[in-house]
PDB file of C-alpha atoms in Angstrom:
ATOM      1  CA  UNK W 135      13.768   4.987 -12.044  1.00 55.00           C
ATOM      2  CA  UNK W 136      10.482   6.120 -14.373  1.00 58.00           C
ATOM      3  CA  UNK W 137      12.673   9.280 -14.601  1.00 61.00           C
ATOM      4  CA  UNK W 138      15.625   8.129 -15.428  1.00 65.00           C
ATOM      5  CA  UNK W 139      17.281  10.099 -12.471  1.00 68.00           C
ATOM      6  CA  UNK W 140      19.045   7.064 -11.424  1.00 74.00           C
ATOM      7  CA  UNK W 141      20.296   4.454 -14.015  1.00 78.00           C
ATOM      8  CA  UNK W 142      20.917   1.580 -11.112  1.00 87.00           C
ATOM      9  CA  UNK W 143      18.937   1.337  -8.525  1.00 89.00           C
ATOM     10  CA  UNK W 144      21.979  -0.087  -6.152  1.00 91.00           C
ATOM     11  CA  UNK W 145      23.691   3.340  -6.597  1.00 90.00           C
ATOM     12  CA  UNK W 146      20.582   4.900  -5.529  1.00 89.00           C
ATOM     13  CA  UNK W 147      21.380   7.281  -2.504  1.00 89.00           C
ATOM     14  CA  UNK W 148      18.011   6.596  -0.298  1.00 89.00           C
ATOM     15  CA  UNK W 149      20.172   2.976   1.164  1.00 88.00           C
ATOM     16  CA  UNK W 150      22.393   5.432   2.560  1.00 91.00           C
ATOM     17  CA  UNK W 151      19.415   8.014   3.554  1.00 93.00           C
ATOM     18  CA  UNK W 152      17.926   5.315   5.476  1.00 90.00           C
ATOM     19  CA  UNK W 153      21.189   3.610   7.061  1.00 89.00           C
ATOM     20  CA  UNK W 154      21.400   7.460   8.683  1.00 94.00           C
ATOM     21  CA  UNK W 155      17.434   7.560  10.384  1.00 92.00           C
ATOM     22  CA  UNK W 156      16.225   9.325   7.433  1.00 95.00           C
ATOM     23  CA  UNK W 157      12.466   8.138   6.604  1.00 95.00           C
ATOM     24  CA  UNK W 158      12.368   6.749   3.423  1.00 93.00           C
ATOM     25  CA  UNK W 159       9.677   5.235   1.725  1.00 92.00           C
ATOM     26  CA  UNK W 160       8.711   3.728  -1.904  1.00 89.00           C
ATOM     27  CA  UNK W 161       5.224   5.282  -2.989  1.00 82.00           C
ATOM     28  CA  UNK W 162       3.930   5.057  -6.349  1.00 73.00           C
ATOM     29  CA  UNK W 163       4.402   8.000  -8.101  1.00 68.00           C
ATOM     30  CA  UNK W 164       1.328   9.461 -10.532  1.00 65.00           C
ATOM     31  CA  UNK W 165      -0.206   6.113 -11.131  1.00 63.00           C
ATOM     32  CA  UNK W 166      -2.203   7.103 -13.590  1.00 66.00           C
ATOM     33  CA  UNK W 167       0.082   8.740 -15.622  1.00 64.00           C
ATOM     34  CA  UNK W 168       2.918   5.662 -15.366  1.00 66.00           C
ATOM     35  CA  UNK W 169       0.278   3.289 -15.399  1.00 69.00           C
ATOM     36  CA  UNK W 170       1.441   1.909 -11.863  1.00 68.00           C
ATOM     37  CA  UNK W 171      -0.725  -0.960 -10.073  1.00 72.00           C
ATOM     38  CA  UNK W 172       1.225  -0.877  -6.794  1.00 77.00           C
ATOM     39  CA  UNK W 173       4.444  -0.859  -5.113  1.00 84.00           C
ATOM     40  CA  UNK W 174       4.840  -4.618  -4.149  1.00 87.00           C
ATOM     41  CA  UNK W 175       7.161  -5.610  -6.855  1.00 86.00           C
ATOM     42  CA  UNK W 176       8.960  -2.021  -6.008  1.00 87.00           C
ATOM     43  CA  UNK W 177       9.759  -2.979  -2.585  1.00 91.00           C
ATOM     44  CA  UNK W 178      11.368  -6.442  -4.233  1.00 93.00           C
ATOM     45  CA  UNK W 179      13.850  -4.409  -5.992  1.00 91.00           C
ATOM     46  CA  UNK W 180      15.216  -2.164  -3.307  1.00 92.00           C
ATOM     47  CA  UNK W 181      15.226  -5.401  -0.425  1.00 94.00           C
ATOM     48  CA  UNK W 182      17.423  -7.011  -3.462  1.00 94.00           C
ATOM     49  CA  UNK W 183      19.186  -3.866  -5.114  1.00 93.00           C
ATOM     50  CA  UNK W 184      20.263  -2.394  -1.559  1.00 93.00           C
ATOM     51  CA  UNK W 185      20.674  -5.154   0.586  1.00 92.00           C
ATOM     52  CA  UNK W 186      18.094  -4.549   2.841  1.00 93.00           C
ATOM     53  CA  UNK W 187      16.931  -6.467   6.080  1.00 93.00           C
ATOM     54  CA  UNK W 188      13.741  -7.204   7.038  1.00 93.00           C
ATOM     55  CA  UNK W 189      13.984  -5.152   9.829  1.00 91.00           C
ATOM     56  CA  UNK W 190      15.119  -1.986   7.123  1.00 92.00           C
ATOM     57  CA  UNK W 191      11.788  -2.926   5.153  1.00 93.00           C
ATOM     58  CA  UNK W 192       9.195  -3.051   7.999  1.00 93.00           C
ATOM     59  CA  UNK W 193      10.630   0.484   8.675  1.00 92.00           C
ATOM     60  CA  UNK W 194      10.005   1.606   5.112  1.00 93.00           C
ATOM     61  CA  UNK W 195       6.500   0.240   5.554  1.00 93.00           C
ATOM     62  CA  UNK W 196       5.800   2.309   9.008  1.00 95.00           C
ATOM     63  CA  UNK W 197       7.663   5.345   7.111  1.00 95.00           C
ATOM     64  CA  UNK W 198       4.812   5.361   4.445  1.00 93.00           C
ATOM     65  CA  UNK W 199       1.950   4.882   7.121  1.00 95.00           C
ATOM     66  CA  UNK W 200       3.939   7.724   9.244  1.00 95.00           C
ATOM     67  CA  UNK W 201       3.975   9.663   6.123  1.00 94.00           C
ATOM     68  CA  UNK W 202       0.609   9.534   4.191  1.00 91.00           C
ATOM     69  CA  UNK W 203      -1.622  11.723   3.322  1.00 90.00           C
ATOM     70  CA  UNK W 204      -4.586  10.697   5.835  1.00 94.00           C
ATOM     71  CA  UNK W 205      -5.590  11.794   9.367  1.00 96.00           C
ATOM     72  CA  UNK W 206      -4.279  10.301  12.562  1.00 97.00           C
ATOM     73  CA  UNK W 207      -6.882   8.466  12.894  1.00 97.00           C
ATOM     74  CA  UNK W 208      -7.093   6.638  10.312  1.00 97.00           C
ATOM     75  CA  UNK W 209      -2.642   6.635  10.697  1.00 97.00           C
ATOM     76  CA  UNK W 210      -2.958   4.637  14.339  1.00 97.00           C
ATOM     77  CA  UNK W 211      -5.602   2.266  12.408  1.00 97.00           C
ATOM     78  CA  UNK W 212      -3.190   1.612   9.292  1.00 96.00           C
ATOM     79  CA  UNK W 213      -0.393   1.114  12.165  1.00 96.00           C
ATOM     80  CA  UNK W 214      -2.511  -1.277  14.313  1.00 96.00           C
ATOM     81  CA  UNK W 215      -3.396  -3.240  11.657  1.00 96.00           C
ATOM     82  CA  UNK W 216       0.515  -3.503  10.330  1.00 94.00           C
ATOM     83  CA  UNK W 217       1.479  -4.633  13.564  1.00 94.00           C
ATOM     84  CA  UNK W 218      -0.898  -7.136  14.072  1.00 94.00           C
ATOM     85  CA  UNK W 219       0.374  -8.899  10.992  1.00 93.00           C
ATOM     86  CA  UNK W 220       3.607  -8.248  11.417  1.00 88.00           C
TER      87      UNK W 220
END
């Protein structure tokens, strides 16, 4: 939204992208150029804006630990500790 590549985030096509398997995540892009402290209040607009389930969001969270730049390692400890709080 930063960009200004999508003016409403409901018409935003990664609701359908997910709905079809695809991974989708919200990760905060360039922090230190927008200035970005996280992605909590990020994830509050898409569950609202797209109508999303919890199950659809604890997807979105597994997507980004799938997804991140790290080893596997450290991927199955980020995982393990998801789950356990889950």
């Amino acid at each position: 939204m930063a960009l200004g590549y999508t003016l409403d985030l409901r018409t935003h096509p990664a609701r359908y992208l997910l709905s079809q398997g695809v991974d989708v995540t919200i990760s905060p892009d360039d922090p230190g150029f927008f200035d970005a402290t996280g992605v909590t209040l990020d994830y509050v607009y898409v569950f609202l804006a797209w109508g999303l389930t919890l199950r659809d969001m604890k997807q979105m969270l597994l997507n980004s630990i799938k997804h991140a730049s790290t080893d596997e390692e450290h991927k199955k400890e980020l995982t393990t500790f998801f789950d356990d709080r889950w």
